[in-house]
CSV table of C-alpha atoms in Angstrom, one decimal:
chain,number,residue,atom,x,y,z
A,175,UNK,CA,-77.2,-104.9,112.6
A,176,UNK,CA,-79.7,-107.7,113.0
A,177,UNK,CA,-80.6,-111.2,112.5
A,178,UNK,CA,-83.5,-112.3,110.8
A,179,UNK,CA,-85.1,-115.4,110.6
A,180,UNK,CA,-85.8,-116.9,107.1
A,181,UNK,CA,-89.0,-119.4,106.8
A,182,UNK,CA,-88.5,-121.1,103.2
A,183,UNK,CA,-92.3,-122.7,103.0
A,184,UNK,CA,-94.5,-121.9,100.2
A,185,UNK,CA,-91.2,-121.2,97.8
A,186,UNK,CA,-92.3,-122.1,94.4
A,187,UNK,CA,-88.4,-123.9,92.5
A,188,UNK,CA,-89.1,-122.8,89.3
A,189,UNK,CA,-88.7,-125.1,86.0
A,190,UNK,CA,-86.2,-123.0,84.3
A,191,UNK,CA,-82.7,-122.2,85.3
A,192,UNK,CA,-81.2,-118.3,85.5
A,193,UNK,CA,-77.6,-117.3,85.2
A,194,UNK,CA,-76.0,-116.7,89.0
A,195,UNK,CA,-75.4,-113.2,90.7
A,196,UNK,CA,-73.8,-111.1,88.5
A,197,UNK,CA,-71.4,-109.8,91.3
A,198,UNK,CA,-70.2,-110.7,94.9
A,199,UNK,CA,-69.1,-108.8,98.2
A,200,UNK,CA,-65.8,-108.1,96.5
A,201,UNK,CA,-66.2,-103.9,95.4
A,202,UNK,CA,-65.6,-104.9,91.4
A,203,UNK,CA,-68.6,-105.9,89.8
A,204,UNK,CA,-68.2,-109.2,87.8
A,205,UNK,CA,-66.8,-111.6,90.2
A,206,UNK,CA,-69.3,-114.4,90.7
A,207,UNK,CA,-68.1,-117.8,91.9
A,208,UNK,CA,-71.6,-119.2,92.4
A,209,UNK,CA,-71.5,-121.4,89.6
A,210,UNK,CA,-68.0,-123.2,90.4
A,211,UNK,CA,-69.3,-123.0,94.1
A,212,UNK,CA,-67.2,-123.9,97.3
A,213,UNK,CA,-66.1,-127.1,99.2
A,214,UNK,CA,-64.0,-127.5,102.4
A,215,UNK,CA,-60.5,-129.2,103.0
A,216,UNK,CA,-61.0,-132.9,102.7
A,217,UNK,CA,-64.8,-132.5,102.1
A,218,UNK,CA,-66.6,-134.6,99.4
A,219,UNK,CA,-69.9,-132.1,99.1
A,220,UNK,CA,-69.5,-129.3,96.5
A,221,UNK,CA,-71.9,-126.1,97.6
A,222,UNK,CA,-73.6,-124.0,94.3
A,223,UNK,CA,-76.1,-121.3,94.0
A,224,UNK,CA,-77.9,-120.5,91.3
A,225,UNK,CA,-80.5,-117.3,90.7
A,226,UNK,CA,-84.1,-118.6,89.4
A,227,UNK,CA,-86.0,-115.4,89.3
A,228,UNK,CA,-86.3,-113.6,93.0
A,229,UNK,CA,-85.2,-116.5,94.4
A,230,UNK,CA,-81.3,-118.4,95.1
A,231,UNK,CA,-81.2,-122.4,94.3
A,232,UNK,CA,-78.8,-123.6,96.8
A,233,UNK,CA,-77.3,-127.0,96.0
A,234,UNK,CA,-75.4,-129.6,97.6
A,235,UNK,CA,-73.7,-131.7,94.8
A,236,UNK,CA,-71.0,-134.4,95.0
A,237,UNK,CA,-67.1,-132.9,94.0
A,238,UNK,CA,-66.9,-136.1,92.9
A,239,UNK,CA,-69.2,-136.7,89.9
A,240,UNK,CA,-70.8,-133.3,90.4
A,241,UNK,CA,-74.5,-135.1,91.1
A,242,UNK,CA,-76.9,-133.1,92.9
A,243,UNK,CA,-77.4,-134.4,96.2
A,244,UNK,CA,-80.1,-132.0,98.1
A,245,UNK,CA,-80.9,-128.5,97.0
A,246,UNK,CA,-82.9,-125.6,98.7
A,247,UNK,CA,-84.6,-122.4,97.2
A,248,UNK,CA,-84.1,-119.2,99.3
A,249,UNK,CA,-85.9,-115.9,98.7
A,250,UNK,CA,-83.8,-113.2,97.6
A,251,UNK,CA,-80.6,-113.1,95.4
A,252,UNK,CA,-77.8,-114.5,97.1
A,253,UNK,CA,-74.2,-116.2,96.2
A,254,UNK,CA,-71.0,-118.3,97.2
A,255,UNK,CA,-68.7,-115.3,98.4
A,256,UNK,CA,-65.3,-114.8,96.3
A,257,UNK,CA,-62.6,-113.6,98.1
A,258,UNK,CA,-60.0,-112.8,96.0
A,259,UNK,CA,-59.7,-111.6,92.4
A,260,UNK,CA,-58.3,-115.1,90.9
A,261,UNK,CA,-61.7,-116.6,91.8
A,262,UNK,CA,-61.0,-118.0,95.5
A,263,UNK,CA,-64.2,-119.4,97.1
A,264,UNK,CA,-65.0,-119.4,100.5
A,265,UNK,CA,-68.1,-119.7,103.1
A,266,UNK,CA,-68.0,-123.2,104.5
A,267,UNK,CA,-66.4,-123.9,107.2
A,268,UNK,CA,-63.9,-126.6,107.9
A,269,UNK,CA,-66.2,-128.7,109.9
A,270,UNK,CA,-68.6,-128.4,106.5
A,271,UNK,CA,-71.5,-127.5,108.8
A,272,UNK,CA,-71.9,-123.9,108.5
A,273,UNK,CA,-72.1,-122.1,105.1
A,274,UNK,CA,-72.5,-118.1,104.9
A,275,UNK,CA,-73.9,-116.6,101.3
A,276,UNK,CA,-73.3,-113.1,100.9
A,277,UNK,CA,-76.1,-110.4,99.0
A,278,UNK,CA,-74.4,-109.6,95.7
A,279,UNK,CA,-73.3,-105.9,95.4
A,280,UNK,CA,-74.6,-103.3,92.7
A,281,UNK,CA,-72.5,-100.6,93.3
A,282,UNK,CA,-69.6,-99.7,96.0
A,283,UNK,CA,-70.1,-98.1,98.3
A,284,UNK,CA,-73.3,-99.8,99.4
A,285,UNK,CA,-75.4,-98.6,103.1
A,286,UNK,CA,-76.0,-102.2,103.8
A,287,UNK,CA,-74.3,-106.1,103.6
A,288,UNK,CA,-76.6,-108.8,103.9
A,289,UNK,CA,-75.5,-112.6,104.7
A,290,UNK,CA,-77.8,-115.5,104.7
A,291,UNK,CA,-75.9,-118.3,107.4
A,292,UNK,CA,-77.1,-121.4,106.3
A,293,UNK,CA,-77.3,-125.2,107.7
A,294,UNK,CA,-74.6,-126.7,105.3
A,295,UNK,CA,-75.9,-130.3,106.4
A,296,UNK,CA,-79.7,-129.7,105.3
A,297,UNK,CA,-79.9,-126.3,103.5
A,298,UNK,CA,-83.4,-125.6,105.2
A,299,UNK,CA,-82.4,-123.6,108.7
A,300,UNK,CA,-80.8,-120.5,108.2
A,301,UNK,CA,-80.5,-116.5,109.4
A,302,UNK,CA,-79.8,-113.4,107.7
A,303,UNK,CA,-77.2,-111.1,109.4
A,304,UNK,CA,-77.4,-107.7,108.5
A,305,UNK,CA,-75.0,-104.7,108.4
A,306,UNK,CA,-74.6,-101.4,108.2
A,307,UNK,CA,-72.2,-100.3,106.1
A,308,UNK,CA,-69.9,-101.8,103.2
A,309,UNK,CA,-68.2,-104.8,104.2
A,310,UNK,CA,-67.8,-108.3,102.2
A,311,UNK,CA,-66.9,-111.7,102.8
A,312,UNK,CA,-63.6,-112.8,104.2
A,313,UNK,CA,-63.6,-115.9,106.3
A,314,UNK,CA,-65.1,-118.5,108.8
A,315,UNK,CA,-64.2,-119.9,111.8
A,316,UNK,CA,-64.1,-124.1,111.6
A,317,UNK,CA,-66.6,-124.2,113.3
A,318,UNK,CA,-68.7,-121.8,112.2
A,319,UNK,CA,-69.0,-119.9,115.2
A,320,UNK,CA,-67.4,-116.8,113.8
A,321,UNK,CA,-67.5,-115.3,110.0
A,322,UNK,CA,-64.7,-112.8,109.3
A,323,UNK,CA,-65.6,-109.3,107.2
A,324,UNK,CA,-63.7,-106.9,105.2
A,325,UNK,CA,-65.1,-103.4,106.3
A,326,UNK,CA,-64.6,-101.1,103.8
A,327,UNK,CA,-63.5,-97.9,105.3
A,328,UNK,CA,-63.4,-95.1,102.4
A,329,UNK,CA,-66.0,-94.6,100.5
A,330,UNK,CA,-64.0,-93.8,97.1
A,331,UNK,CA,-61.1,-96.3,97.7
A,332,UNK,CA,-61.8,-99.9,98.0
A,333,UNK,CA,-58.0,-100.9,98.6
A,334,UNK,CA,-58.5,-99.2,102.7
A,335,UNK,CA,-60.5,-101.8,104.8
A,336,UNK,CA,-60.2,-103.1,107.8
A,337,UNK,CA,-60.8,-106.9,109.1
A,338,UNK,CA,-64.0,-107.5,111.6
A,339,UNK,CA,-65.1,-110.4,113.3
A,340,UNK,CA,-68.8,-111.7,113.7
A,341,UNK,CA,-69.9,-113.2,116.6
A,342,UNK,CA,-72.8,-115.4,115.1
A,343,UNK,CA,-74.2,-116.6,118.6
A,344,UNK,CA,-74.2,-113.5,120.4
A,345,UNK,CA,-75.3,-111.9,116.4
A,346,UNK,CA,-73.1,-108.8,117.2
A,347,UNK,CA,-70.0,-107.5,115.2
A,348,UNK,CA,-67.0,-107.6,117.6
A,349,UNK,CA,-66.0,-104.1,118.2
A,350,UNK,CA,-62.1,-104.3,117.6
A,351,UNK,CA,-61.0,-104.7,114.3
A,352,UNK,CA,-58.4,-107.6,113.8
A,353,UNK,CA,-55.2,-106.6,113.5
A,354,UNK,CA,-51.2,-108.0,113.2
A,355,UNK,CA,-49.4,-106.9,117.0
A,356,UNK,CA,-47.1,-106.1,115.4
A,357,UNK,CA,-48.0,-103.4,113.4
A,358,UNK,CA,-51.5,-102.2,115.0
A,359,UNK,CA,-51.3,-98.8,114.0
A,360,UNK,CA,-50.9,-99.5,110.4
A,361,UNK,CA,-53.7,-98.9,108.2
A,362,UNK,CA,-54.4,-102.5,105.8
A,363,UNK,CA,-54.5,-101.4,102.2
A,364,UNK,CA,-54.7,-103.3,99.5
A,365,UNK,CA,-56.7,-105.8,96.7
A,366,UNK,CA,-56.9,-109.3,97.3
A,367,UNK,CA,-55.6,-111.1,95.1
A,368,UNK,CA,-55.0,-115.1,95.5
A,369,UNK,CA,-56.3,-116.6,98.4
A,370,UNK,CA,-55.6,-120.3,100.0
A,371,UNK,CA,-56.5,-122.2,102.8
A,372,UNK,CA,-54.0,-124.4,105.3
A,373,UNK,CA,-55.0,-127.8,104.8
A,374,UNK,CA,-57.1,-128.2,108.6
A,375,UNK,CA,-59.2,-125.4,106.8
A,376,UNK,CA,-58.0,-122.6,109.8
A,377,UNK,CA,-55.8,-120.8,108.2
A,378,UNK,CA,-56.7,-118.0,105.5
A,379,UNK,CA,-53.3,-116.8,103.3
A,380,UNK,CA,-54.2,-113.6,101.4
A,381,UNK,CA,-51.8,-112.3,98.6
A,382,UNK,CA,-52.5,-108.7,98.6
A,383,UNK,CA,-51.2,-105.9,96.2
A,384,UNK,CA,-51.1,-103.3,99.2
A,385,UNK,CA,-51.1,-100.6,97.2
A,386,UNK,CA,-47.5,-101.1,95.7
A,387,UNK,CA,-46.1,-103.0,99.1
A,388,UNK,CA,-47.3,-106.4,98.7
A,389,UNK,CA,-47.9,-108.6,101.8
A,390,UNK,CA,-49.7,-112.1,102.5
A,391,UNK,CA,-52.1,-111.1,105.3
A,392,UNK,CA,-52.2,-114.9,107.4
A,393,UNK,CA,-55.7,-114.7,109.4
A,394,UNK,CA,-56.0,-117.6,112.0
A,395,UNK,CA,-59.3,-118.2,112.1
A,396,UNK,CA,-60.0,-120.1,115.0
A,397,UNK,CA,-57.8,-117.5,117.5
A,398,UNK,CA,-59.4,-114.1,115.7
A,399,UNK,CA,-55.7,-113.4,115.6
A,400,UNK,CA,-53.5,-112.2,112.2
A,401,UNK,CA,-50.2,-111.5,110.7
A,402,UNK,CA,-49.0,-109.5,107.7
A,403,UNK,CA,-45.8,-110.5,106.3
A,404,UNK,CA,-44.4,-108.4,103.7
A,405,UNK,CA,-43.0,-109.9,100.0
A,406,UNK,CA,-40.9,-107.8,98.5
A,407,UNK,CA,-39.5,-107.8,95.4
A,408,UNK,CA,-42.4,-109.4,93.3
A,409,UNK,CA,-42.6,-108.3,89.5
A,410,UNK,CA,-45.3,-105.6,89.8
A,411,UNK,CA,-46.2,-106.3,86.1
A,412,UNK,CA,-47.2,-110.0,87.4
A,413,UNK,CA,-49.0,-109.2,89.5
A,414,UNK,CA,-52.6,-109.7,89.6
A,415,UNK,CA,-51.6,-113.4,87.8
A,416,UNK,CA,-49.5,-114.3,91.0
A,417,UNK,CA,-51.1,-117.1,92.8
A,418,UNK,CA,-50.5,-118.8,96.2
A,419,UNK,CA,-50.4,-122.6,97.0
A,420,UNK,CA,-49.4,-123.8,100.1
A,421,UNK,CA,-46.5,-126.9,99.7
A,422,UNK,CA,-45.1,-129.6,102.3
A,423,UNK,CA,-48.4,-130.3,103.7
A,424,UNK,CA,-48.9,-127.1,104.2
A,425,UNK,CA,-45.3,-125.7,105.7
A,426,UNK,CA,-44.6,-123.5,103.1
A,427,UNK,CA,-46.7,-121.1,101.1
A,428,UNK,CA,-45.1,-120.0,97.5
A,429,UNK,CA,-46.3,-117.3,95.7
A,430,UNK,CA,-46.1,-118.5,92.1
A,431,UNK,CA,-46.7,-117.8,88.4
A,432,UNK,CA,-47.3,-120.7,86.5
A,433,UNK,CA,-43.9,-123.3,87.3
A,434,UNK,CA,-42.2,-119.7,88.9
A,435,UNK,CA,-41.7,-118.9,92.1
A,436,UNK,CA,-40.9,-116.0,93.1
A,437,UNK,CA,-41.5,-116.1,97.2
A,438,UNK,CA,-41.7,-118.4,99.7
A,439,UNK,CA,-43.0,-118.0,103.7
A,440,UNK,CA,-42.3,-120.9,106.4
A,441,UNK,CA,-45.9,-120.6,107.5
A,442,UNK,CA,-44.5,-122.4,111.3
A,443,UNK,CA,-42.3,-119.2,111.4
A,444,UNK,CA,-44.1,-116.8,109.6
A,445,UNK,CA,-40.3,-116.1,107.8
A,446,UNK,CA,-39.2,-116.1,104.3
A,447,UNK,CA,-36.1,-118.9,103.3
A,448,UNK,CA,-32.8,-116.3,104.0
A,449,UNK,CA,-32.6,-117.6,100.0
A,450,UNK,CA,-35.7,-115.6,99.1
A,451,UNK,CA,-35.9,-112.5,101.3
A,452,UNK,CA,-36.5,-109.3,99.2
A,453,UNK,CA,-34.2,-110.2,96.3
A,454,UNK,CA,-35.6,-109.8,93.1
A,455,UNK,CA,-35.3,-113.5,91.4
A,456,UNK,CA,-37.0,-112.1,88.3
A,457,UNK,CA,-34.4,-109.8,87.6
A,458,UNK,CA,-31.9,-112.2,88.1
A,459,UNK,CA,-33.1,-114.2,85.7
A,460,UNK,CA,-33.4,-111.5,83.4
A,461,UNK,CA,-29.7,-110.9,83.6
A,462,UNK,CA,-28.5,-114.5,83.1
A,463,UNK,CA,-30.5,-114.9,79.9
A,464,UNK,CA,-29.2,-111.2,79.0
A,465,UNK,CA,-25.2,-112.6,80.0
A,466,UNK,CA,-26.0,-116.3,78.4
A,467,UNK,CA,-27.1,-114.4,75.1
A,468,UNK,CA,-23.7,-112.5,74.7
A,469,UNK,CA,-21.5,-115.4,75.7
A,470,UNK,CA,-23.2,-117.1,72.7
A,471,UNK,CA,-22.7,-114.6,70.2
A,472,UNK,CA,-19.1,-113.7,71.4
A,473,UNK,CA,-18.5,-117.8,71.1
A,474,UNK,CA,-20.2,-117.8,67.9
A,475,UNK,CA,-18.0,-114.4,66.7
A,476,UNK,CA,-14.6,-115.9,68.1
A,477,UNK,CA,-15.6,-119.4,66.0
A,478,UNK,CA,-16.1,-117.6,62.7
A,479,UNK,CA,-13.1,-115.0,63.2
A,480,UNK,CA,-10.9,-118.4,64.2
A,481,UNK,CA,-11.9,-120.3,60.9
A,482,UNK,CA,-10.1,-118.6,57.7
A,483,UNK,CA,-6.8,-118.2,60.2
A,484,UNK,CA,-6.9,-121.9,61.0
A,485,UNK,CA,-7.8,-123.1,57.2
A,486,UNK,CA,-4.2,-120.7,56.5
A,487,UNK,CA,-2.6,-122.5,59.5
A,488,UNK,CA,-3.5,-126.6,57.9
A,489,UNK,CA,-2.7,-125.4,54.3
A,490,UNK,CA,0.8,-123.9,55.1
A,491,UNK,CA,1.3,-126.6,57.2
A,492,UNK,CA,0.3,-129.2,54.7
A,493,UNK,CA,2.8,-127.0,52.2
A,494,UNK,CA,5.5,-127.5,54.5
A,495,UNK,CA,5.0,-131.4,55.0
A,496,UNK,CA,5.2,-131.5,51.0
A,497,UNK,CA,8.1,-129.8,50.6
A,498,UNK,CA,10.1,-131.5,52.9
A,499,UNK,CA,9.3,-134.9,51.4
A,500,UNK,CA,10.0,-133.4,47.8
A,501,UNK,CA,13.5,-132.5,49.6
């Protein structure tokens, strides 16, 4: 791997605007986030790229408003990396001074990774990092210091990876993968697929599939440290539209569909509520719908079998009330 120095004068911007990368880091084609772009925890500046011809519009625009606020051509084809499959944007870091762009992918497995490291402040000082092998986008460290990479370790199976860590002042990848204590000999396997950040911007909750086992892989990124907490019982049909979102300033991370929730994790603990611990809500659900249903037709039955017998009951009792005042 090296770093390379990138000058930006005598870039022509051209006049005409180009649709974004067609692809990120992530090993399926078709994610781009470029154009929705990336902002950090409490930040007001919105990042964007955008491809005009062989070169990457970088732009700094206002969340707020969405005005453009400084921009900066690069050479070469570069985007906002995704990092998840529901369209989670990362690369800035929570001090909002360092952003890393990622080379868009063609195919998987690809012999090289390029990132372009960029002065978030001015757009105009930056470094490529490159790396052999297949890796893509997965975090930074607040303060920049360190940017976190998925290596992908199979060449036909883009679920087994492995988490690295980048060193960007000593420009060296860190030779010991990052890995949960707990279970180091594990192998991670998996697709990402809703990712959030704690609110201080350290944090990085991952909801991955893991291949059938799903689990919310909590990468610290200011101690290069992790955990992997398995959620079981999640409705593998739902899958790839669960989404996380962190709760109670940040206390409690839910993994959701729409208003459900079907898990919850005390992210001071790293524990799931007693309440929510590998039972299967959904199906629980399922069968009080399925018990309220019956009830209502058994009520509904036991009202129309009880109506002719009670109309007999009030007429031979209104027969008897006449015939005793005839007597």
């Amino acid at each position: 791997m090296r770093v390379v120095p990138v000058v930006v004068a005598g870039l022509v911007l051209a006049s005409f605007a180009a649709p974004a990368a067609s692809a990120d880091g992530l090993p399926v084609l078709n994610v781009d986030v470029g154009a929705s772009g990336v902002t950090a925890p409490g930040g007001s500046v919105r990042y964007l790229t955008v491809t005009v011809g062989k070169q990457t519009l970088v732009e700094a625009t206002r969340r707020d408003g969405g005005q453009i606020m400084r921009m900066q051509p690069w050479p070469g084809t570069w985007t906002i990396p995704a990092v998840a499959y529901d369209g989670s944007a990362s690369g800035l870091s929570a001090d909002r001074r360092t952003l890393v762009l990622i080379e868009p992918r063609t195919s998987f497995p690809r012999a090289q990774t390029r990132l372009l490291v960029l002065d978030a402040h001015h757009l105009d000082s930056a470094g490529v990092v490159v790396l052999h092998g297949d890796f893509s986008f997965d975090a930074v460290s607040p303060d920049g210091s360190r940017i976190f990479l998925i290596h992908y370790t199979s060449s036909i199976d883009p679920t087994r990876y492995e988490v690295r860590a980048y060193d960007v002042a000593a420009r060296k990848l860190l030779a010991k993968p990052i890995v949960d204590p707990r279970d180091a000999a594990e192998k991670m396997r998996g697709n990402p697929l809703s990712r959030v950040m704690s609110p201080d911007g350290r944090v990085a909750y991952t909801l991955y599939d893991g291949g059938g086992h799903p689990f919310v892989h909590a990468l610290d990124t200011a101690s290069s440290t992790a955990r992997c907490i398995d959620v079981d019982g999640l409705p593998p049909k739902l899958s790839w539209s669960l989404r996380l979102h962190l709760t109670s300033g940040g206390k409690v991370l839910t993994v959701d569909q729409g208003t459900t929730t079907f898990a919850s994790l005390d992210t001071r603990t790293w524990q799931r509520p007693a309440a929510a611990s590998g039972f299967r809500w959904w199906l629980l659900a399922l069968v009080i719908a399925a018990v309220s249903a019956i009830a209502v037709v058994l009520v509904a039955a036991r009202r129309v079998a009880a109506g002719p017998a009670s109309s007999v009951w009030r007429r031979g009792r209104r027969r008897s009330a006449s015939r005793a005042g005839a007597a």
